[in-house]
Amino acid sequence: MPDPNRQRLVFAACRAPFPLVNGARIRTHRLLAGLAEVFDVELVVFEVEEGHPDGHVSRSELETLLPGISIVTVPGRRSSKRLSQIASLARRESWTNGRYRTAAYTAAMEQAVARHRPQIIHFDDSGVAMVPPFTGALNVYCSHNIEHTILALGARIGSSTRRAFNAIEAKKVAREERLVWNRVDLCLATSTVDAAVMAAAGARNVKLCPNGADPVARLPLRPLQSAEPLRLLFVGSGDYAPYERGLAWMVQRVIPQIRARVPVEFDIVGTPPASPVAAEGVRYIGRVPSVEPYYDAAHVVVVPVFEGSGTRLKIIEAAAYGRPVVSTQLGAEGLPVTPGEHFLLAEAVEEFVGAVLDLEQQWRQPKSAQLEKLVEDAHAAMRALTWPRIVDDLVALYHAEVAQRAPLGSSLRPAPVGTAPDGDPGVAR
């Protein structure tokens, strides 16, 4: 039963936030768990079949992992990804969002809202945000990134079939994202870059809810010994296509040139790529219970990211632990960092090699003032980006937004679906 002493919130999600194997799930988990400390929360989420690549987590497991949160699970997607993508080509709706728009999920949301009577409905992904908003509540779309931007970049890479599919999908998703941004009461963006895209598309109320890292102790800087190899680190889901391509580029083109000059090892922590590129000194560690030992051993965190949207948790985390970063501009996009002051910028192979070798020389010194300043300045720049502070800010924002609204009516129901600003009819129910 809802707690009468706390405001109520329904948290709509496409996937369970477990296992915590990527930035999206970490973000979902930290926001969900943090909001549940203040609000009376009911989670409505898909439960995928056992053996699904997303990882099967049952309702009973979620109840154990998320104590104090009411859980509603809906039968979810199956593993036939390729067939469903092909079938989606004949439909107006995208595969990206359309796979989540099911009658069962819509019914579960309607029942949850009628039962829980929330002041706030938090849509955690554009897929579930395709459910029409509910009158009488603050409808919030909390984005992870701008999905159509990622698809548009994907349309430039890969096989001709993959490029063609992504080009079509990008247009569909762009239309659907505009629809969502314009009909919810509040849009939350991870960065000012994404916020500007939403506002330009007509979103009337856009605020920031950035990515963050858990509060951790900064690790000491220990000089590289004469026979010690330089250790590079990448933390992230290698099976995410943009990261898989960036890692392959790093292993095939950058690492050999570094190795020609100094001994080097490269640890890749997280789900390994579907087709990992093998090379001397490159280790695919896989999932680990704690990333701290790998940051402690690392000298340079590399972010060879050339596609994507949103912000990279790995740069925030590296700054928190006190490790220098070499990243592309896109990899650091949306974060409060400046090249040369908080991280080393590199785009081409020779730039990555040069930046890594520059840091290697600094690590060889007994105490490099330049290295210490780079790490300290990055740490200071990211100090506000911890999950507890982000959740506190979000809670304050939700309380302020609810306070500004008219008193709740006698019932909560889906709002009438009209026409989006671009002429696209609302989603049929």
mmCIF file of C-alpha atoms in Angstrom, residues 146-419:
data_model
loop_
_atom_site.group_PDB
_atom_site.id
_atom_site.type_symbol
_atom_site.label_atom_id
_atom_site.label_comp_id
_atom_site.label_asym_id
_atom_site.label_seq_id
_atom_site.Cartn_x
_atom_site.Cartn_y
_atom_site.Cartn_z
ATOM 1 C CA ILE A 146 19.694 11.335 -27.737
ATOM 2 C CA GLU A 147 18.898 8.018 -29.393
ATOM 3 C CA HIS A 148 18.493 9.245 -32.957
ATOM 4 C CA THR A 149 21.959 10.857 -32.852
ATOM 5 C CA ILE A 150 23.541 7.483 -32.076
ATOM 6 C CA LEU A 151 21.607 5.815 -34.886
ATOM 7 C CA ALA A 152 22.550 8.549 -37.367
ATOM 8 C CA LEU A 153 26.227 8.002 -36.559
ATOM 9 C CA GLY A 154 25.705 4.253 -36.904
ATOM 10 C CA ALA A 155 24.329 4.850 -40.394
ATOM 11 C CA ARG A 156 27.849 5.805 -41.486
ATOM 12 C CA ILE A 157 29.570 2.639 -40.286
ATOM 13 C CA GLY A 158 29.326 -1.100 -40.923
ATOM 14 C CA SER A 159 27.774 -3.142 -43.678
ATOM 15 C CA SER A 160 25.511 -1.570 -46.281
ATOM 16 C CA THR A 161 22.524 -3.376 -44.744
ATOM 17 C CA ARG A 162 23.342 -2.095 -41.276
ATOM 18 C CA ARG A 163 23.880 1.457 -42.538
ATOM 19 C CA ALA A 164 20.569 1.436 -44.408
ATOM 20 C CA PHE A 165 18.661 0.127 -41.379
ATOM 21 C CA ASN A 166 20.199 2.704 -39.043
ATOM 22 C CA ALA A 167 19.441 5.546 -41.465
ATOM 23 C CA ILE A 168 15.754 4.575 -41.581
ATOM 24 C CA GLU A 169 15.660 3.955 -37.830
ATOM 25 C CA ALA A 170 17.268 7.317 -37.045
ATOM 26 C CA LYS A 171 14.453 9.186 -38.820
ATOM 27 C CA LYS A 172 11.770 7.179 -37.044
ATOM 28 C CA VAL A 173 13.350 7.610 -33.626
ATOM 29 C CA ALA A 174 13.903 11.339 -34.177
ATOM 30 C CA ARG A 175 10.175 11.742 -34.828
ATOM 31 C CA GLU A 176 9.277 9.684 -31.749
ATOM 32 C CA GLU A 177 11.731 11.512 -29.494
ATOM 33 C CA ARG A 178 10.286 14.868 -30.574
ATOM 34 C CA LEU A 179 6.824 13.528 -29.741
ATOM 35 C CA VAL A 180 7.929 12.492 -26.250
ATOM 36 C CA TRP A 181 9.873 15.709 -25.560
ATOM 37 C CA ASN A 182 6.882 17.844 -26.480
ATOM 38 C CA ARG A 183 4.156 16.072 -24.569
ATOM 39 C CA VAL A 184 5.768 15.404 -21.173
ATOM 40 C CA ASP A 185 5.857 18.052 -18.444
ATOM 41 C CA LEU A 186 9.603 17.835 -17.843
ATOM 42 C CA CYS A 187 12.564 16.540 -19.852
ATOM 43 C CA LEU A 188 15.791 15.612 -18.071
ATOM 44 C CA ALA A 189 19.022 15.662 -20.095
ATOM 45 C CA THR A 190 22.409 14.305 -19.087
ATOM 46 C CA SER A 191 24.260 17.329 -20.499
ATOM 47 C CA THR A 192 23.762 20.852 -21.797
ATOM 48 C CA VAL A 193 24.488 19.490 -25.281
ATOM 49 C CA ASP A 194 21.533 17.087 -25.117
ATOM 50 C CA ALA A 195 19.375 19.709 -23.397
ATOM 51 C CA ALA A 196 19.933 22.107 -26.303
ATOM 52 C CA VAL A 197 18.781 19.438 -28.778
ATOM 53 C CA MET A 198 15.594 18.862 -26.796
ATOM 54 C CA ALA A 199 14.848 22.562 -26.440
ATOM 55 C CA ALA A 200 15.452 23.204 -30.147
ATOM 56 C CA ALA A 201 12.911 20.474 -30.935
ATOM 57 C CA GLY A 202 10.256 22.220 -28.862
ATOM 58 C CA ALA A 203 10.575 20.735 -25.377
ATOM 59 C CA ARG A 204 9.174 23.427 -23.097
ATOM 60 C CA ASN A 205 10.757 22.429 -19.781
ATOM 61 C CA VAL A 206 14.277 20.946 -19.902
ATOM 62 C CA LYS A 207 16.507 20.492 -16.873
ATOM 63 C CA LEU A 208 19.749 18.625 -16.212
ATOM 64 C CA CYS A 209 20.124 15.276 -14.486
ATOM 65 C CA PRO A 210 23.766 14.425 -15.222
ATOM 66 C CA ASN A 211 25.587 11.128 -14.998
ATOM 67 C CA GLY A 212 27.838 10.522 -12.040
ATOM 68 C CA ALA A 213 30.006 8.141 -10.100
ATOM 69 C CA ASP A 214 29.836 6.641 -6.650
ATOM 70 C CA PRO A 215 31.829 8.522 -4.001
ATOM 71 C CA VAL A 216 35.265 6.885 -3.843
ATOM 72 C CA ALA A 217 38.626 7.656 -2.300
ATOM 73 C CA ARG A 218 41.176 9.120 -4.668
ATOM 74 C CA LEU A 219 43.974 6.621 -5.325
ATOM 75 C CA PRO A 220 47.643 7.529 -4.853
ATOM 76 C CA LEU A 221 49.995 8.256 -7.761
ATOM 77 C CA ARG A 222 52.935 5.849 -7.600
ATOM 78 C CA PRO A 223 55.814 6.487 -10.032
ATOM 79 C CA LEU A 224 56.434 3.918 -12.762
ATOM 80 C CA GLN A 225 59.452 1.766 -12.002
ATOM 81 C CA SER A 226 62.116 1.209 -14.657
ATOM 82 C CA ALA A 227 61.005 -2.299 -15.674
ATOM 83 C CA GLU A 228 57.293 -1.717 -15.116
ATOM 84 C CA PRO A 229 55.022 -1.603 -18.188
ATOM 85 C CA LEU A 230 52.652 1.272 -18.788
ATOM 86 C CA ARG A 231 49.136 0.079 -17.996
ATOM 87 C CA LEU A 232 46.195 1.396 -19.999
ATOM 88 C CA LEU A 233 42.597 0.851 -18.917
ATOM 89 C CA PHE A 234 39.180 0.936 -20.552
ATOM 90 C CA VAL A 235 36.071 0.384 -18.423
ATOM 91 C CA GLY A 236 32.775 -0.184 -20.206
ATOM 92 C CA SER A 237 30.568 -2.601 -22.088
ATOM 93 C CA GLY A 238 32.667 -3.832 -24.971
ATOM 94 C CA ASP A 239 29.601 -5.398 -26.569
ATOM 95 C CA TYR A 240 28.089 -1.924 -27.135
ATOM 96 C CA ALA A 241 28.752 -1.396 -30.849
ATOM 97 C CA PRO A 242 30.362 2.094 -30.643
ATOM 98 C CA TYR A 243 32.705 0.893 -27.885
ATOM 99 C CA GLU A 244 33.489 -2.343 -29.713
ATOM 100 C CA ARG A 245 34.546 -0.376 -32.799
ATOM 101 C CA GLY A 246 36.586 2.073 -30.733
ATOM 102 C CA LEU A 247 38.359 -0.735 -28.895
ATOM 103 C CA ALA A 248 39.170 -2.568 -32.132
ATOM 104 C CA TRP A 249 40.701 0.658 -33.478
ATOM 105 C CA MET A 250 42.713 1.080 -30.273
ATOM 106 C CA VAL A 251 44.029 -2.486 -30.253
ATOM 107 C CA GLN A 252 44.797 -2.708 -33.966
ATOM 108 C CA ARG A 253 46.244 0.735 -34.629
ATOM 109 C CA VAL A 254 47.267 2.512 -31.421
ATOM 110 C CA ILE A 255 48.648 -0.186 -29.121
ATOM 111 C CA PRO A 256 51.255 -1.493 -31.634
ATOM 112 C CA GLN A 257 52.729 1.980 -32.049
ATOM 113 C CA ILE A 258 52.930 2.496 -28.290
ATOM 114 C CA ARG A 259 54.505 -0.947 -27.842
ATOM 115 C CA ALA A 260 57.168 -0.074 -30.405
ATOM 116 C CA ARG A 261 58.365 2.601 -27.969
ATOM 117 C CA VAL A 262 57.581 1.386 -24.427
ATOM 118 C CA PRO A 263 56.292 -1.787 -22.736
ATOM 119 C CA VAL A 264 52.513 -1.526 -22.473
ATOM 120 C CA GLU A 265 49.569 -3.553 -21.210
ATOM 121 C CA PHE A 266 45.909 -2.821 -21.918
ATOM 122 C CA ASP A 267 43.114 -4.023 -19.617
ATOM 123 C CA ILE A 268 39.519 -3.921 -20.858
ATOM 124 C CA VAL A 269 37.114 -4.278 -17.936
ATOM 125 C CA GLY A 270 33.455 -5.026 -18.594
ATOM 126 C CA THR A 271 31.479 -7.263 -20.893
ATOM 127 C CA PRO A 272 33.910 -8.167 -23.695
ATOM 128 C CA PRO A 273 33.180 -7.376 -27.348
ATOM 129 C CA ALA A 274 31.305 -9.947 -29.392
ATOM 130 C CA SER A 275 34.404 -10.289 -31.585
ATOM 131 C CA PRO A 276 37.374 -9.198 -29.432
ATOM 132 C CA VAL A 277 40.589 -8.317 -31.250
ATOM 133 C CA ALA A 278 43.472 -10.268 -29.765
ATOM 134 C CA ALA A 279 46.912 -8.711 -29.398
ATOM 135 C CA GLU A 280 49.973 -8.971 -27.205
ATOM 136 C CA GLY A 281 49.438 -7.413 -23.789
ATOM 137 C CA VAL A 282 45.709 -6.881 -24.315
ATOM 138 C CA ARG A 283 43.508 -8.513 -21.685
ATOM 139 C CA TYR A 284 39.722 -8.751 -21.794
ATOM 140 C CA ILE A 285 38.969 -8.987 -18.099
ATOM 141 C CA GLY A 286 35.185 -9.236 -18.290
ATOM 142 C CA ARG A 287 32.868 -8.275 -15.460
ATOM 143 C CA VAL A 288 34.468 -7.757 -12.063
ATOM 144 C CA PRO A 289 33.051 -7.321 -8.542
ATOM 145 C CA SER A 290 35.020 -4.086 -8.128
ATOM 146 C CA VAL A 291 36.790 -1.833 -10.629
ATOM 147 C CA GLU A 292 38.959 -0.192 -7.970
ATOM 148 C CA PRO A 293 41.916 -2.631 -8.265
ATOM 149 C CA TYR A 294 42.088 -1.956 -12.004
ATOM 150 C CA TYR A 295 42.071 1.808 -11.552
ATOM 151 C CA ASP A 296 44.706 1.409 -8.849
ATOM 152 C CA ALA A 297 46.975 -0.500 -11.245
ATOM 153 C CA ALA A 298 46.263 1.756 -14.238
ATOM 154 C CA HIS A 299 48.358 4.707 -15.394
ATOM 155 C CA VAL A 300 46.126 5.979 -18.203
ATOM 156 C CA VAL A 301 42.393 5.584 -18.842
ATOM 157 C CA VAL A 302 41.626 5.673 -22.565
ATOM 158 C CA VAL A 303 38.278 6.595 -24.126
ATOM 159 C CA PRO A 304 38.438 5.857 -27.877
ATOM 160 C CA VAL A 305 34.804 6.800 -28.512
ATOM 161 C CA PHE A 306 33.837 8.158 -31.925
ATOM 162 C CA GLU A 307 30.054 7.606 -31.797
ATOM 163 C CA GLY A 308 27.369 8.230 -29.221
ATOM 164 C CA SER A 309 25.384 10.719 -27.184
ATOM 165 C CA GLY A 310 24.930 11.490 -23.517
ATOM 166 C CA THR A 311 27.989 11.449 -21.267
ATOM 167 C CA ARG A 312 30.530 8.772 -20.397
ATOM 168 C CA LEU A 313 30.480 7.572 -16.794
ATOM 169 C CA LYS A 314 33.980 6.153 -17.272
ATOM 170 C CA ILE A 315 35.553 9.636 -17.441
ATOM 171 C CA ILE A 316 33.739 10.749 -14.299
ATOM 172 C CA GLU A 317 34.843 7.563 -12.553
ATOM 173 C CA ALA A 318 38.466 7.930 -13.683
ATOM 174 C CA ALA A 319 38.542 11.477 -12.332
ATOM 175 C CA ALA A 320 37.068 10.304 -9.030
ATOM 176 C CA TYR A 321 39.760 7.644 -8.659
ATOM 177 C CA GLY A 322 42.482 10.062 -9.749
ATOM 178 C CA ARG A 323 43.659 8.607 -13.025
ATOM 179 C CA PRO A 324 44.519 10.693 -16.119
ATOM 180 C CA VAL A 325 42.359 10.311 -19.209
ATOM 181 C CA VAL A 326 43.095 10.366 -22.927
ATOM 182 C CA SER A 327 39.828 10.805 -24.822
ATOM 183 C CA THR A 328 38.291 11.908 -28.063
ATOM 184 C CA GLN A 329 36.257 15.108 -28.020
ATOM 185 C CA LEU A 330 33.057 13.100 -28.342
ATOM 186 C CA GLY A 331 34.117 10.853 -25.471
ATOM 187 C CA ALA A 332 34.298 13.881 -23.164
ATOM 188 C CA GLU A 333 31.314 15.700 -24.670
ATOM 189 C CA GLY A 334 28.846 17.150 -22.212
ATOM 190 C CA LEU A 335 31.185 16.956 -19.221
ATOM 191 C CA PRO A 336 32.604 19.987 -17.371
ATOM 192 C CA VAL A 337 36.118 19.362 -18.649
ATOM 193 C CA THR A 338 38.570 21.204 -20.890
ATOM 194 C CA PRO A 339 41.231 19.533 -23.074
ATOM 195 C CA GLY A 340 44.721 20.048 -21.702
ATOM 196 C CA GLU A 341 43.376 21.093 -18.305
ATOM 197 C CA HIS A 342 41.343 18.067 -17.230
ATOM 198 C CA PHE A 343 42.190 15.420 -19.848
ATOM 199 C CA LEU A 344 44.357 14.956 -22.928
ATOM 200 C CA LEU A 345 42.495 15.228 -26.222
ATOM 201 C CA ALA A 346 43.272 12.798 -29.048
ATOM 202 C CA GLU A 347 41.433 11.908 -32.241
ATOM 203 C CA ALA A 348 43.920 10.400 -34.699
ATOM 204 C CA VAL A 349 46.230 7.448 -34.070
ATOM 205 C CA GLU A 350 49.348 9.585 -33.731
ATOM 206 C CA GLU A 351 47.544 11.892 -31.265
ATOM 207 C CA PHE A 352 46.556 8.988 -29.034
ATOM 208 C CA VAL A 353 50.084 7.596 -29.162
ATOM 209 C CA GLY A 354 51.620 10.985 -28.394
ATOM 210 C CA ALA A 355 49.258 11.703 -25.482
ATOM 211 C CA VAL A 356 49.825 8.283 -23.904
ATOM 212 C CA LEU A 357 53.609 8.549 -24.274
ATOM 213 C CA ASP A 358 53.547 12.038 -22.751
ATOM 214 C CA LEU A 359 51.769 10.665 -19.699
ATOM 215 C CA GLU A 360 54.189 7.732 -19.593
ATOM 216 C CA GLN A 361 57.093 10.167 -19.217
ATOM 217 C CA GLN A 362 55.285 11.970 -16.420
ATOM 218 C CA TRP A 363 54.626 8.705 -14.582
ATOM 219 C CA ARG A 364 58.375 7.863 -14.772
ATOM 220 C CA GLN A 365 59.222 10.967 -12.759
ATOM 221 C CA PRO A 366 59.391 10.619 -8.945
ATOM 222 C CA LYS A 367 56.731 13.316 -8.569
ATOM 223 C CA SER A 368 55.376 15.016 -11.655
ATOM 224 C CA ALA A 369 53.741 18.358 -10.884
ATOM 225 C CA GLN A 370 52.136 18.308 -14.339
ATOM 226 C CA LEU A 371 50.551 14.890 -13.769
ATOM 227 C CA GLU A 372 49.428 15.828 -10.267
ATOM 228 C CA LYS A 373 47.780 19.016 -11.524
ATOM 229 C CA LEU A 374 45.992 17.239 -14.387
ATOM 230 C CA VAL A 375 44.569 14.663 -12.004
ATOM 231 C CA GLU A 376 43.688 17.165 -9.264
ATOM 232 C CA ASP A 377 41.973 19.565 -11.649
ATOM 233 C CA ALA A 378 39.909 16.753 -13.173
ATOM 234 C CA HIS A 379 38.976 15.492 -9.725
ATOM 235 C CA ALA A 380 37.840 18.975 -8.698
ATOM 236 C CA ALA A 381 35.862 19.483 -11.941
ATOM 237 C CA MET A 382 33.908 16.279 -11.362
ATOM 238 C CA ARG A 383 33.416 16.704 -7.609
ATOM 239 C CA ALA A 384 29.724 17.547 -7.940
ATOM 240 C CA LEU A 385 29.035 14.542 -10.174
ATOM 241 C CA THR A 386 28.401 11.923 -7.514
ATOM 242 C CA TRP A 387 25.184 9.940 -7.438
ATOM 243 C CA PRO A 388 24.112 11.083 -3.939
ATOM 244 C CA ARG A 389 24.386 14.750 -4.974
ATOM 245 C CA ILE A 390 22.664 14.118 -8.293
ATOM 246 C CA VAL A 391 19.771 12.329 -6.573
ATOM 247 C CA ASP A 392 19.466 15.114 -3.972
ATOM 248 C CA ASP A 393 19.214 17.667 -6.787
ATOM 249 C CA LEU A 394 16.638 15.546 -8.609
ATOM 250 C CA VAL A 395 14.531 15.149 -5.471
ATOM 251 C CA ALA A 396 14.600 18.910 -4.901
ATOM 252 C CA LEU A 397 13.614 19.496 -8.528
ATOM 253 C CA TYR A 398 10.708 17.049 -8.295
ATOM 254 C CA HIS A 399 9.430 18.630 -5.094
ATOM 255 C CA ALA A 400 9.612 22.106 -6.670
ATOM 256 C CA GLU A 401 7.869 20.993 -9.868
ATOM 257 C CA VAL A 402 5.076 19.232 -7.979
ATOM 258 C CA ALA A 403 4.587 22.255 -5.706
ATOM 259 C CA GLN A 404 4.067 24.488 -8.753
ATOM 260 C CA ARG A 405 1.343 22.287 -10.195
ATOM 261 C CA ALA A 406 -2.396 22.547 -9.578
ATOM 262 C CA PRO A 407 -3.816 20.192 -6.922
ATOM 263 C CA LEU A 408 -4.306 16.645 -8.132
ATOM 264 C CA GLY A 409 -7.696 15.770 -9.548
ATOM 265 C CA SER A 410 -9.848 12.905 -8.411
ATOM 266 C CA SER A 411 -8.252 10.473 -10.841
ATOM 267 C CA LEU A 412 -5.201 9.896 -12.935
ATOM 268 C CA ARG A 413 -5.674 8.737 -16.474
ATOM 269 C CA PRO A 414 -3.801 8.806 -19.784
ATOM 270 C CA ALA A 415 -3.880 12.246 -21.351
ATOM 271 C CA PRO A 416 -5.634 12.519 -24.722
ATOM 272 C CA VAL A 417 -3.119 11.930 -27.479
ATOM 273 C CA GLY A 418 -3.265 14.708 -30.013
ATOM 274 C CA THR A 419 -0.844 15.733 -32.714
#
